[in-house]
Short mmCIF file of C-alpha atoms in Angstrom, two decimals:
data_model
loop_
_atom_site.label_atom_id
_atom_site.label_comp_id
_atom_site.label_asym_id
_atom_site.label_seq_id
_atom_site.Cartn_x
_atom_site.Cartn_y
_atom_site.Cartn_z
CA MET A 98 95.38 -81.39 112.31
CA SER A 99 92.29 -83.62 112.59
CA ASP A 100 90.66 -85.36 109.55
CA ILE A 101 87.64 -83.09 109.96
CA LYS A 102 89.87 -80.12 110.03
CA LYS A 103 91.79 -81.17 106.90
CA LYS A 104 88.52 -81.87 105.07
CA GLU A 105 87.19 -78.42 105.99
CA ASP A 106 90.37 -76.64 104.89
CA THR A 107 90.35 -78.59 101.65
CA LEU A 108 86.81 -77.58 100.97
CA PHE A 109 87.51 -73.92 101.54
CA LYS A 110 90.58 -73.97 99.37
CA GLU A 111 88.62 -75.65 96.55
CA GLU A 112 86.00 -73.00 96.91
CA LEU A 113 88.70 -70.27 96.36
CA SER A 114 89.84 -71.94 93.12
CA SER A 115 86.38 -72.75 91.75
CA ASP A 116 84.05 -70.36 93.58
CA GLU A 117 81.34 -72.81 92.98
CA GLY A 118 80.26 -74.54 96.23
CA SER A 119 81.39 -78.04 95.59
CA SER A 120 81.77 -80.68 98.23
CA THR A 121 84.14 -83.49 98.87
CA ASP A 122 82.27 -85.37 101.57
CA GLY A 123 79.34 -86.87 99.80
CA GLY A 124 76.97 -84.55 101.68
CA ASN A 125 76.48 -81.53 99.46
CA ASN A 126 78.36 -78.92 101.46
CA HIS A 127 77.54 -80.43 104.82
CA THR A 128 81.13 -81.06 105.74
CA THR A 129 81.47 -78.31 108.34
CA VAL A 130 81.03 -78.88 112.08
CA PRO A 131 78.94 -75.91 113.36
CA GLY A 132 80.94 -73.62 115.64
CA LYS A 133 84.33 -75.26 114.85
CA LYS A 134 87.17 -72.87 114.23
CA LYS A 135 89.21 -73.52 111.13
CA ASP A 136 92.84 -72.88 110.11
CA ALA A 137 93.70 -69.25 110.50
CA SER A 138 95.84 -69.11 107.31
CA THR A 139 92.96 -70.45 105.27
CA PHE A 140 90.56 -67.91 106.73
CA SER A 141 92.83 -64.95 106.23
CA VAL A 142 92.20 -65.49 102.51
CA ILE A 143 88.57 -66.48 102.83
CA SER A 144 87.61 -63.44 104.89
CA SER A 145 88.93 -61.12 102.31
CA THR A 146 87.23 -63.00 99.51
CA TYR A 147 83.82 -63.40 101.07
CA ASP A 148 82.66 -59.96 102.07
CA VAL A 149 79.31 -60.92 103.74
CA HIS A 150 77.92 -58.76 106.53
CA GLY A 151 77.95 -60.74 109.75
CA TYR A 152 80.17 -63.55 108.44
CA GLU A 153 82.98 -64.45 110.83
CA PRO A 154 85.11 -67.26 109.40
CA ASP A 155 86.88 -67.89 112.69
CA LEU A 156 83.83 -67.76 114.82
CA GLU A 157 83.27 -70.54 117.35
CA TRP A 158 79.98 -71.45 119.18
CA GLU A 159 78.33 -74.23 121.01
CA GLU A 160 75.49 -76.31 119.64
CA HIS A 161 72.99 -74.88 122.17
CA GLU A 162 73.87 -71.34 120.94
CA GLU A 163 73.00 -72.27 117.36
CA ALA A 164 69.85 -73.96 118.51
CA LYS A 165 68.84 -70.73 120.28
CA VAL A 166 69.48 -68.72 117.09
CA ARG A 167 67.37 -71.19 115.08
CA ARG A 168 64.56 -70.99 117.58
CA LYS A 169 64.62 -67.25 117.26
CA ILE A 170 64.37 -67.41 113.50
CA ASP A 171 61.52 -69.84 113.85
CA VAL A 172 59.71 -67.52 116.27
CA TYR A 173 60.43 -64.09 114.65
CA LEU A 174 60.58 -64.86 110.94
CA MET A 175 58.95 -68.12 110.02
CA PRO A 176 55.41 -67.26 111.35
CA PHE A 177 55.33 -64.05 109.29
CA LEU A 178 56.52 -65.92 106.19
CA LEU A 179 53.66 -68.36 106.82
CA LEU A 180 51.26 -65.47 107.24
CA MET A 181 52.20 -64.04 103.84
CA ALA A 182 51.92 -67.46 102.22
CA PHE A 183 48.49 -67.85 103.92
CA VAL A 184 47.41 -64.58 102.33
CA LEU A 185 48.61 -65.76 98.86
CA ASN A 186 46.77 -69.05 99.12
CA MET A 187 43.56 -67.46 100.35
CA ASP A 188 42.99 -66.13 96.80
CA ARG A 189 43.47 -69.50 95.16
CA THR A 190 41.09 -71.26 97.58
CA ASN A 191 38.67 -68.38 97.44
CA HIS A 192 38.46 -68.78 93.70
CA SER A 193 37.43 -72.44 94.14
CA ASN A 194 34.89 -71.58 96.79
CA ALA A 195 33.57 -68.70 94.60
CA ILE A 196 32.92 -71.23 91.84
CA SER A 197 30.85 -73.30 94.23
CA ASP A 198 28.89 -70.11 94.99
CA HIS A 199 27.98 -69.96 91.27
CA LEU A 200 30.46 -67.20 90.26
CA ASN A 201 30.38 -68.37 86.65
CA VAL A 202 26.55 -68.45 86.58
CA ASP A 203 26.37 -64.94 88.15
CA LEU A 204 28.72 -63.67 85.43
CA GLY A 205 27.09 -65.66 82.55
CA PHE A 206 29.56 -68.32 81.51
CA SER A 207 30.12 -72.07 81.82
CA LEU A 208 32.67 -74.16 83.77
CA ASP A 209 34.73 -74.36 80.65
CA GLY A 210 35.18 -70.60 80.97
CA VAL A 211 36.53 -71.22 84.46
CA ASN A 212 38.96 -73.83 83.07
CA ASN A 213 40.19 -71.34 80.44
CA ALA A 214 40.81 -68.77 83.15
CA ILE A 215 42.80 -71.35 85.18
CA LEU A 216 44.74 -72.16 82.03
CA ALA A 217 45.54 -68.46 81.35
CA TYR A 218 46.46 -68.06 85.04
CA SER A 219 48.82 -71.01 84.92
CA ILE A 220 50.63 -69.87 81.73
CA LEU A 221 51.15 -66.26 82.95
CA PHE A 222 52.02 -67.35 86.49
CA THR A 223 54.73 -69.57 85.03
CA ILE A 224 56.15 -66.84 82.70
CA PHE A 225 56.29 -64.24 85.54
CA THR A 226 57.93 -66.51 88.07
CA LEU A 227 61.14 -66.64 86.03
CA PRO A 228 62.14 -62.95 86.32
CA SER A 229 61.16 -62.71 90.00
CA ASN A 230 64.49 -63.76 91.47
CA PHE A 231 66.36 -61.55 89.09
CA ILE A 232 64.42 -58.62 90.61
CA ALA A 233 64.71 -59.95 94.09
CA LYS A 234 68.55 -60.25 93.69
CA LYS A 235 68.71 -56.72 92.34
CA ILE A 236 66.53 -54.85 94.97
CA GLY A 237 66.38 -57.42 97.75
CA ALA A 238 63.69 -59.95 98.44
CA TYR A 239 62.72 -58.12 101.67
CA ARG A 240 61.56 -55.16 99.41
CA TRP A 241 60.24 -57.15 96.47
CA ILE A 242 57.97 -59.41 98.49
CA PRO A 243 55.78 -56.68 100.01
CA ILE A 244 55.70 -54.80 96.71
CA MET A 245 54.16 -57.83 95.09
CA MET A 246 51.62 -58.28 97.93
CA SER A 247 50.49 -54.74 97.64
CA LEU A 248 49.85 -55.16 93.95
CA TRP A 249 47.82 -58.40 94.15
CA ALA A 250 45.83 -56.98 97.08
CA VAL A 251 44.43 -54.32 94.75
CA ILE A 252 43.51 -56.95 92.13
CA THR A 253 41.87 -59.20 94.75
CA TRP A 254 39.38 -56.68 95.97
CA ALA A 255 38.87 -55.54 92.38
CA HIS A 256 36.81 -58.76 91.97
CA VAL A 257 33.88 -56.58 93.27
CA LEU A 258 34.00 -54.48 90.10
CA ILE A 259 33.61 -57.30 87.55
CA HIS A 260 30.21 -58.01 85.90
CA ASN A 261 30.97 -60.30 82.92
CA TYR A 262 33.42 -62.88 81.52
CA ALA A 263 35.75 -60.16 80.20
CA GLY A 264 36.12 -58.60 83.65
CA TYR A 265 36.68 -62.02 85.22
CA MET A 266 39.41 -62.90 82.80
CA THR A 267 41.07 -59.51 83.36
CA VAL A 268 41.35 -59.90 87.12
CA ARG A 269 42.54 -63.51 86.90
CA VAL A 270 45.27 -62.48 84.40
CA LEU A 271 46.38 -59.62 86.61
CA ILE A 272 46.29 -61.77 89.72
CA ALA A 273 48.64 -64.30 87.96
CA ILE A 274 51.11 -61.61 87.04
CA THR A 275 51.28 -60.05 90.46
CA GLU A 276 51.31 -63.19 92.51
CA ALA A 277 53.83 -65.10 90.37
CA GLY A 278 57.04 -63.90 91.90
CA PHE A 279 56.13 -64.33 95.53
CA ILE A 280 57.01 -68.04 96.05
CA PRO A 281 60.34 -68.17 94.29
CA ALA A 282 61.47 -64.81 95.99
CA THR A 283 60.41 -66.11 99.42
CA LEU A 284 62.09 -69.49 98.91
CA ASN A 285 65.33 -67.84 97.99
CA TYR A 286 64.96 -65.52 100.98
CA MET A 287 64.57 -68.57 103.23
CA THR A 288 67.75 -70.08 102.02
CA THR A 289 69.66 -67.15 103.59
CA TRP A 290 68.23 -68.00 106.98
CA TYR A 291 68.18 -71.81 107.09
CA LYS A 292 70.60 -74.58 106.55
CA THR A 293 69.86 -77.19 103.91
CA LYS A 294 68.69 -79.95 106.35
CA GLU A 295 66.39 -77.49 108.09
CA LEU A 296 64.47 -76.52 105.01
CA ALA A 297 62.25 -79.52 104.18
CA THR A 298 60.18 -79.35 107.41
CA ARG A 299 59.78 -75.62 107.17
CA LEU A 300 58.81 -75.80 103.46
CA ALA A 301 56.22 -78.36 104.48
CA PHE A 302 54.77 -75.74 106.78
CA PHE A 303 55.07 -73.16 104.00
CA TRP A 304 53.14 -75.37 101.58
CA GLY A 305 50.98 -76.74 104.38
CA ILE A 306 49.71 -73.28 105.09
CA GLN A 307 47.82 -73.59 101.77
CA SER A 308 45.74 -76.34 103.51
CA VAL A 309 45.13 -73.96 106.37
CA ALA A 310 44.13 -71.20 103.98
CA SER A 311 41.81 -73.58 102.24
CA ALA A 312 40.21 -74.68 105.52
CA VAL A 313 39.84 -71.11 106.71
CA SER A 314 38.44 -70.03 103.40
CA GLY A 315 35.92 -72.84 103.48
CA LEU A 316 34.96 -71.82 107.04
CA ILE A 317 34.53 -68.09 106.37
CA SER A 318 32.83 -68.81 103.07
CA PHE A 319 30.15 -70.60 105.09
CA GLY A 320 29.30 -67.27 106.69
CA ILE A 321 30.32 -64.77 104.01
CA PHE A 322 28.22 -66.33 101.26
CA ARG A 323 25.16 -65.56 103.35
CA LEU A 324 25.92 -61.84 102.65
CA ARG A 325 24.74 -62.38 99.00
CA GLY A 326 22.64 -59.36 98.04
CA VAL A 327 24.03 -57.06 100.79
CA GLY A 328 25.30 -53.86 99.31
CA GLY A 329 24.39 -55.19 95.86
CA LEU A 330 27.20 -57.71 95.93
CA PHE A 331 27.25 -61.49 95.41
CA GLY A 332 28.60 -63.58 98.33
CA TRP A 333 31.75 -64.43 96.42
CA GLN A 334 32.45 -60.68 95.81
CA TRP A 335 32.31 -60.13 99.55
CA LEU A 336 34.88 -62.90 99.96
CA PHE A 337 37.33 -61.33 97.61
CA LEU A 338 36.80 -57.81 99.10
CA ILE A 339 37.60 -58.94 102.63
CA ASP A 340 40.59 -60.97 101.47
CA GLY A 341 41.95 -57.98 99.52
CA ILE A 342 41.68 -55.59 102.45
CA PHE A 343 43.44 -58.13 104.69
CA THR A 344 46.27 -58.63 102.15
CA HIS A 345 46.83 -54.77 102.15
CA ILE A 346 47.28 -54.79 105.90
CA VAL A 347 49.79 -57.64 105.82
CA ALA A 348 51.73 -56.02 102.94
CA ILE A 349 52.15 -52.81 104.85
CA VAL A 350 53.45 -54.66 107.85
CA ALA A 351 55.85 -56.65 105.65
CA PHE A 352 57.44 -53.39 104.42
CA LEU A 353 58.29 -52.58 108.10
CA TYR A 354 59.02 -56.08 109.42
CA LEU A 355 61.10 -58.15 106.93
CA PRO A 356 64.89 -57.68 107.52
CA LYS A 357 67.42 -57.74 104.71
CA ASN A 358 69.31 -60.73 106.13
CA PRO A 359 70.15 -62.29 109.48
CA GLY A 360 72.88 -59.76 110.20
CA SER A 361 70.46 -56.78 109.79
CA THR A 362 67.42 -57.34 112.00
CA SER A 363 67.48 -54.08 114.06
CA GLY A 364 65.33 -51.11 113.29
CA LEU A 365 61.73 -50.28 112.39
CA ILE A 366 59.03 -52.38 114.13
CA ARG A 367 61.72 -55.13 114.80
CA GLY A 368 63.03 -52.90 117.58
CA LYS A 369 66.33 -51.00 118.14
CA SER A 370 68.14 -54.13 119.34
CA GLY A 371 66.74 -56.41 116.69
CA TRP A 372 66.28 -60.16 117.08
CA PHE A 373 69.74 -61.24 118.00
CA THR A 374 72.68 -60.31 120.19
CA GLU A 375 75.83 -59.38 118.36
CA LYS A 376 77.27 -62.84 118.61
CA GLU A 377 73.92 -64.52 117.70
CA ALA A 378 73.75 -62.36 114.55
CA LYS A 379 77.14 -63.59 113.55
CA ILE A 380 76.22 -67.18 114.25
CA ALA A 381 73.03 -66.77 112.18
CA VAL A 382 75.02 -65.65 109.15
CA THR A 383 78.11 -67.85 109.56
CA ARG A 384 76.29 -71.15 110.22
CA VAL A 385 74.31 -70.89 106.92
CA ILE A 386 77.55 -70.12 104.93
CA ARG A 387 79.49 -72.91 106.57
CA ASP A 388 76.63 -75.23 105.61
CA ASP A 389 76.79 -74.10 101.95
CA LEU A 390 79.64 -71.87 100.78
CA THR A 391 77.70 -70.88 97.65
CA LYS A 392 75.47 -68.67 99.95
CA THR A 393 78.35 -66.21 100.13
CA ASN A 394 77.14 -65.15 96.72
CA GLN A 395 73.50 -64.66 97.68
CA ASP A 396 73.59 -60.92 96.90
CA VAL A 397 75.46 -61.33 93.64
CA PRO A 398 73.18 -60.73 90.65
CA ILE A 399 72.33 -63.71 88.43
CA THR A 400 74.60 -64.00 85.36
CA TRP A 401 74.20 -65.35 81.85
CA GLU A 402 76.57 -68.11 82.87
CA ASP A 403 74.14 -69.15 85.65
CA VAL A 404 71.30 -69.33 83.05
CA LYS A 405 73.40 -71.53 80.68
CA LEU A 406 74.33 -73.86 83.55
CA ALA A 407 70.69 -74.19 84.51
CA LEU A 408 69.52 -74.82 80.97
CA LYS A 409 72.17 -77.60 80.40
CA ASP A 410 71.54 -79.46 83.66
CA THR A 411 69.41 -82.50 82.89
CA LYS A 412 69.05 -83.28 86.60
CA LEU A 413 67.23 -79.94 86.95
CA TRP A 414 65.01 -80.75 84.04
CA THR A 415 64.04 -84.10 85.69
CA HIS A 416 63.03 -82.22 88.87
CA LEU A 417 60.91 -79.84 86.69
CA VAL A 418 59.27 -82.56 84.77
CA THR A 419 58.53 -84.47 87.99
CA THR A 420 56.94 -81.35 89.39
CA PHE A 421 54.97 -80.71 86.20
CA VAL A 422 53.59 -84.22 86.03
CA GLY A 423 53.15 -84.94 89.74
CA MET A 424 51.48 -81.62 90.63
CA MET A 425 49.13 -81.66 87.66
CA THR A 426 46.79 -83.95 89.56
CA HIS A 427 46.29 -81.41 92.29
CA THR A 428 44.56 -78.94 89.98
CA PRO A 429 41.26 -80.81 89.36
CA ILE A 430 40.67 -81.96 92.91
CA SER A 431 41.65 -78.57 94.51
CA THR A 432 39.51 -76.58 92.03
CA TYR A 433 36.41 -78.71 92.14
CA LEU A 434 36.47 -80.24 95.67
CA PRO A 435 33.68 -77.99 97.03
CA SER A 436 31.61 -78.62 93.85
CA ILE A 437 32.05 -82.39 93.97
CA ILE A 438 30.92 -82.46 97.59
CA ARG A 439 28.05 -80.09 96.70
CA ASP A 440 26.97 -82.31 93.74
CA GLY A 441 26.89 -85.28 96.18
CA GLY A 442 23.81 -83.74 97.76
CA PHE A 443 25.08 -81.08 100.21
CA ALA A 444 24.09 -77.39 100.34
CA VAL A 445 26.71 -74.93 98.97
CA THR A 446 27.62 -73.59 102.44
CA THR A 447 27.83 -77.02 103.96
CA ALA A 448 30.01 -78.33 101.09
CA ASN A 449 32.50 -75.55 101.65
CA LEU A 450 32.61 -76.36 105.34
CA LEU A 451 33.20 -80.05 104.61
CA THR A 452 36.42 -79.28 102.73
CA MET A 453 38.16 -78.48 106.01
CA PRO A 454 38.94 -82.14 107.02
CA SER A 455 40.89 -82.88 103.86
CA TYR A 456 42.93 -79.70 104.04
CA LEU A 457 43.79 -80.00 107.75
CA GLY A 458 44.48 -83.81 107.39
CA GLY A 459 46.78 -83.19 104.41
CA LEU A 460 48.66 -80.52 106.37
CA ALA A 461 49.27 -82.71 109.41
CA PHE A 462 50.55 -85.65 107.32
CA SER A 463 52.66 -83.39 105.08
CA ILE A 464 54.54 -81.95 108.11
CA MET A 465 55.10 -85.41 109.70
CA ILE A 466 56.50 -86.81 106.42
CA ALA A 467 58.73 -83.81 105.78
CA TYR A 468 60.09 -83.90 109.32
CA SER A 469 60.94 -87.58 108.79
CA SER A 470 62.60 -86.61 105.44
CA ASP A 471 64.73 -83.92 107.19
CA ARG A 472 65.74 -86.40 109.87
CA TYR A 473 66.44 -89.53 107.83
CA GLY A 474 66.98 -88.29 104.26
CA GLU A 475 65.59 -90.34 101.39
CA VAL A 476 63.50 -87.47 100.07
CA ALA A 477 62.33 -89.30 96.96
CA LEU A 478 61.06 -92.28 98.91
CA HIS A 479 59.15 -89.96 101.32
CA ALA A 480 57.59 -88.20 98.36
CA LEU A 481 56.19 -91.48 97.10
CA ILE A 482 53.78 -91.55 100.03
CA GLY A 483 51.88 -88.60 98.75
CA ASN A 484 51.78 -89.96 95.19
CA ILE A 485 50.51 -93.41 96.28
CA TRP A 486 47.99 -91.83 98.69
CA GLN A 487 46.49 -89.56 95.98
CA MET A 488 46.49 -92.38 93.48
CA VAL A 489 44.38 -94.50 95.81
CA GLY A 490 41.96 -91.61 96.14
CA TYR A 491 41.51 -91.13 92.47
CA ILE A 492 40.99 -94.88 92.08
CA ALA A 493 38.18 -94.56 94.67
CA LEU A 494 36.63 -91.70 92.82
CA ARG A 495 36.87 -93.69 89.56
CA VAL A 496 35.22 -96.90 90.80
CA ILE A 497 32.59 -95.48 93.18
CA PRO A 498 29.08 -96.30 91.96
CA LEU A 499 26.94 -93.53 90.47
CA ASN A 500 24.23 -94.37 93.03
CA ALA A 501 26.62 -94.09 95.99
CA GLY A 502 25.48 -92.02 98.95
CA ARG A 503 26.70 -88.49 99.47
CA TRP A 504 28.93 -89.52 102.38
CA GLN A 505 30.66 -92.19 100.30
CA LEU A 506 31.44 -89.57 97.68
CA PHE A 507 32.60 -87.15 100.38
CA ALA A 508 34.93 -89.87 101.81
CA ALA A 509 36.52 -90.64 98.37
CA ALA A 510 36.96 -86.91 97.59
CA THR A 511 38.42 -86.20 101.08
CA ILE A 512 41.01 -89.05 100.72
CA THR A 513 42.13 -87.65 97.38
CA ALA A 514 42.28 -84.06 98.49
CA SER A 515 44.09 -84.88 101.74
CA SER A 516 47.09 -86.56 100.13
CA PRO A 517 50.34 -85.26 101.74
CA SER A 518 52.08 -82.59 99.73
CA TRP A 519 55.61 -83.55 98.63
CA HIS A 520 56.17 -80.28 96.88
CA GLY A 521 57.98 -78.45 99.73
CA MET A 522 60.50 -81.25 100.53
CA HIS A 523 60.98 -81.79 96.76
CA ILE A 524 61.99 -78.09 96.38
CA ALA A 525 64.43 -78.48 99.34
CA TYR A 526 65.73 -81.69 97.69
CA MET A 527 66.33 -79.87 94.40
CA SER A 528 67.76 -76.74 95.98
CA SER A 529 70.25 -78.76 98.02
CA ASN A 530 71.51 -80.40 94.84
CA MET A 531 71.90 -77.17 92.77
CA ALA A 532 75.04 -74.98 92.68
CA PRO A 533 76.21 -72.29 92.35
CA ALA A 534 73.85 -69.77 94.02
CA GLY A 535 72.81 -68.06 90.78
CA LYS A 536 71.86 -71.34 89.25
CA ARG A 537 69.96 -72.31 92.38
CA ALA A 538 68.02 -69.09 92.28
CA ILE A 539 66.98 -69.81 88.70
CA ALA A 540 66.05 -73.34 89.58
CA LEU A 541 63.81 -72.15 92.37
CA GLY A 542 61.95 -69.85 89.98
CA ALA A 543 61.80 -72.59 87.33
CA ILE A 544 60.33 -75.23 89.73
CA ILE A 545 57.62 -72.84 90.94
CA GLY A 546 56.87 -72.15 87.27
CA ALA A 547 56.58 -75.86 86.50
CA ALA A 548 54.28 -76.24 89.49
CA ASN A 549 51.93 -73.66 88.02
CA LEU A 550 52.42 -74.46 84.33
CA ASP A 551 50.86 -77.92 85.07
CA GLY A 552 47.65 -75.98 85.62
CA VAL A 553 47.47 -75.56 81.86
CA PRO A 554 46.72 -79.25 81.09
CA GLY A 555 45.50 -79.70 84.67
CA SER A 556 42.69 -77.32 84.14
CA GLN A 557 41.41 -79.41 81.31
CA ILE A 558 41.35 -82.78 83.14
CA TYR A 559 37.87 -82.25 84.64
CA ARG A 560 35.67 -81.32 81.68
CA ALA A 561 32.00 -80.27 81.71
CA ASP A 562 31.07 -83.16 79.46
CA ASP A 563 32.73 -85.54 81.99
CA ALA A 564 30.76 -84.21 85.03
CA PRO A 565 29.71 -84.73 87.68
CA ARG A 566 31.91 -87.83 88.54
CA TYR A 567 34.65 -87.24 85.98
CA PRO A 568 35.53 -90.85 85.26
CA THR A 569 37.89 -89.97 82.39
CA GLY A 570 39.56 -87.23 84.38
CA ASN A 571 40.16 -89.54 87.39
CA LEU A 572 41.72 -92.18 85.11
CA ILE A 573 44.09 -89.52 83.70
CA CYS A 574 45.16 -88.57 87.26
CA ILE A 575 45.79 -92.27 88.18
CA VAL A 576 48.20 -92.62 85.18
CA LEU A 577 49.97 -89.32 85.99
CA ASN A 578 50.61 -90.48 89.54
CA ILE A 579 52.24 -93.69 88.21
CA VAL A 580 54.47 -91.60 85.97
CA ALA A 581 55.44 -89.30 88.89
CA ILE A 582 56.38 -92.35 91.02
CA PHE A 583 58.67 -93.58 88.26
CA LEU A 584 60.34 -90.13 87.93
CA PHE A 585 61.05 -89.89 91.67
CA ILE A 586 62.61 -93.35 91.70
CA SER A 587 64.71 -92.73 88.55
CA GLN A 588 66.09 -89.45 90.01
CA ARG A 589 67.08 -91.18 93.19
CA VAL A 590 68.83 -93.96 91.30
CA ARG A 591 70.65 -91.40 89.10
CA TYR A 592 71.89 -89.43 92.15
CA THR A 593 73.04 -92.57 93.90
CA LEU A 594 74.95 -93.92 90.89
CA THR A 595 76.48 -90.50 90.13
CA ASN A 596 77.71 -90.19 93.74
CA LYS A 597 79.27 -93.67 93.62
CA TYR A 598 81.01 -92.91 90.29
CA ARG A 599 82.37 -89.61 91.42
CA GLU A 600 83.54 -91.05 94.76
CA LYS A 601 85.39 -93.77 92.97
CA GLU A 602 87.03 -91.39 90.46
CA TRP A 603 87.90 -88.80 93.19
CA ASN A 604 89.48 -91.43 95.45
CA SER A 605 91.58 -92.82 92.67
CA MET A 606 93.21 -89.38 92.21
CA SER A 607 96.43 -88.32 94.03
CA ASP A 608 96.54 -85.12 96.08
CA ALA A 609 98.48 -83.61 93.21
CA ASP A 610 95.86 -84.68 90.67
CA LYS A 611 93.13 -83.16 92.86
CA GLU A 612 95.02 -79.93 93.13
CA ILE A 613 95.45 -79.76 89.34
CA TYR A 614 91.74 -80.58 88.87
CA ASN A 615 90.76 -77.70 91.26
CA LYS A 616 92.93 -75.27 89.29
CA THR A 617 92.09 -76.32 85.80
CA THR A 618 88.55 -77.80 85.71
CA LYS A 619 85.82 -76.05 83.78
CA HIS A 620 83.16 -77.95 85.76
CA LYS A 621 81.10 -75.70 88.05
CA GLY A 622 78.76 -76.18 90.98
CA ASN A 623 77.03 -79.56 91.12
CA ASP A 624 78.84 -80.63 87.90
CA ARG A 625 82.19 -80.85 89.81
CA LEU A 626 83.72 -84.23 90.36
CA ASP A 627 84.03 -83.52 94.03
CA TYR A 628 80.31 -82.60 94.46
CA ARG A 629 78.05 -85.11 96.09
CA PHE A 630 74.31 -85.13 95.79
CA ARG A 631 71.94 -85.28 98.78
CA ILE A 632 69.87 -88.45 98.61
#
């Protein structure tokens, strides 16, 4: 039996004893050679233990066959996931553009009222992200996602009904509650379709679509805001009305289009034959499970044991703090970018149009950096590019003279807002280093919560008494970027040292000692001695 073969069989047997998805190769469950058949005796046990529709433990395939399956997923599923993410992010960007169209003035309150609404949104969004994956695990993400979309579609077009601050706060609170679960549910759904090393680039597209939504929102705002007064509505109300109707349409299609999993793509508007041939469907399921054996438990409800494992994992907490601190600096620039450009001396409609370069530029660089991260690893070091980029932008906004021309201010604001997003590949980084599956699902919800909870302090960084250049706010953002850089480096160092320590301890054990460890250890998931973290 070859060394690869022995390693694969060892991994599967360890899985049977621990049921936790550990790895012995230093690669976080990336030991398996795609399409390679394993020992029949091992699989006779595995197949009866892992009852996953479409999973064939003794299935063999060629690399080009898997590539074809992956391309089909990229063609049939990924664009629709991006469309749904686009719809989600249209509301967030529309809110920023609505502020530049004097939403707060029309409703009779100051920018501090806007900050308070953002604060409330962030808190509630964070709270309601946490139960989302519990529900998704219970009823299926393919059902839960369109349900949420239908709910926030109603609230989006309901902006046309508000006439005061109370109404404004009400719709922003309800938007937070109904939108909160979409991202964690969708991320967990994606892990059933893609292997670990395929996620970072696709998550870069997933987060990058926010830039596209921002650019499109700025573009359509240029025209829609000219409808101010038509039908007795403000321009920003027309913006939310059109967005809400579009969201309803996409939600209805989602009910009919999203399949339960790679092994169940036939039926409804997907067609009688589905997306795959019989063998392709088995490849689609089996390749993901061979990449990470914890995904055999994708349909198993989250347990209290998973919650305790997540709460006690300090590595997870480091990822959450990194997200909270590092993403906080995106709130002020994303919220006030159109207003900063407008205050530089541009008309409202022109200012919204001029936000497009930063969003599209950020998207392009985010995807390139994430692709490099998928190909070469070193996620933390790739993430530093975005932190340093944004820090330079905030330094430029901090030191630019008050008498600077409008194009100089536009350039500084564009540099800041176009910083490449590291959030998607950071989530893939965290997800690949979390096990078992229930703990990973909790971690995905928690990191989305952290990314929105940062809006609580983030909404207070740019204050009305610091306007219009926000020198104090810009200094705060510079410091926060420095802290985020330190956190990324420290997490990478910790993973590296832990891998070296575990490798040394594991190699010093005899085969008998390893067998005893597998049978008696209380360590689970990524706490196991034979688990290696992805760097």
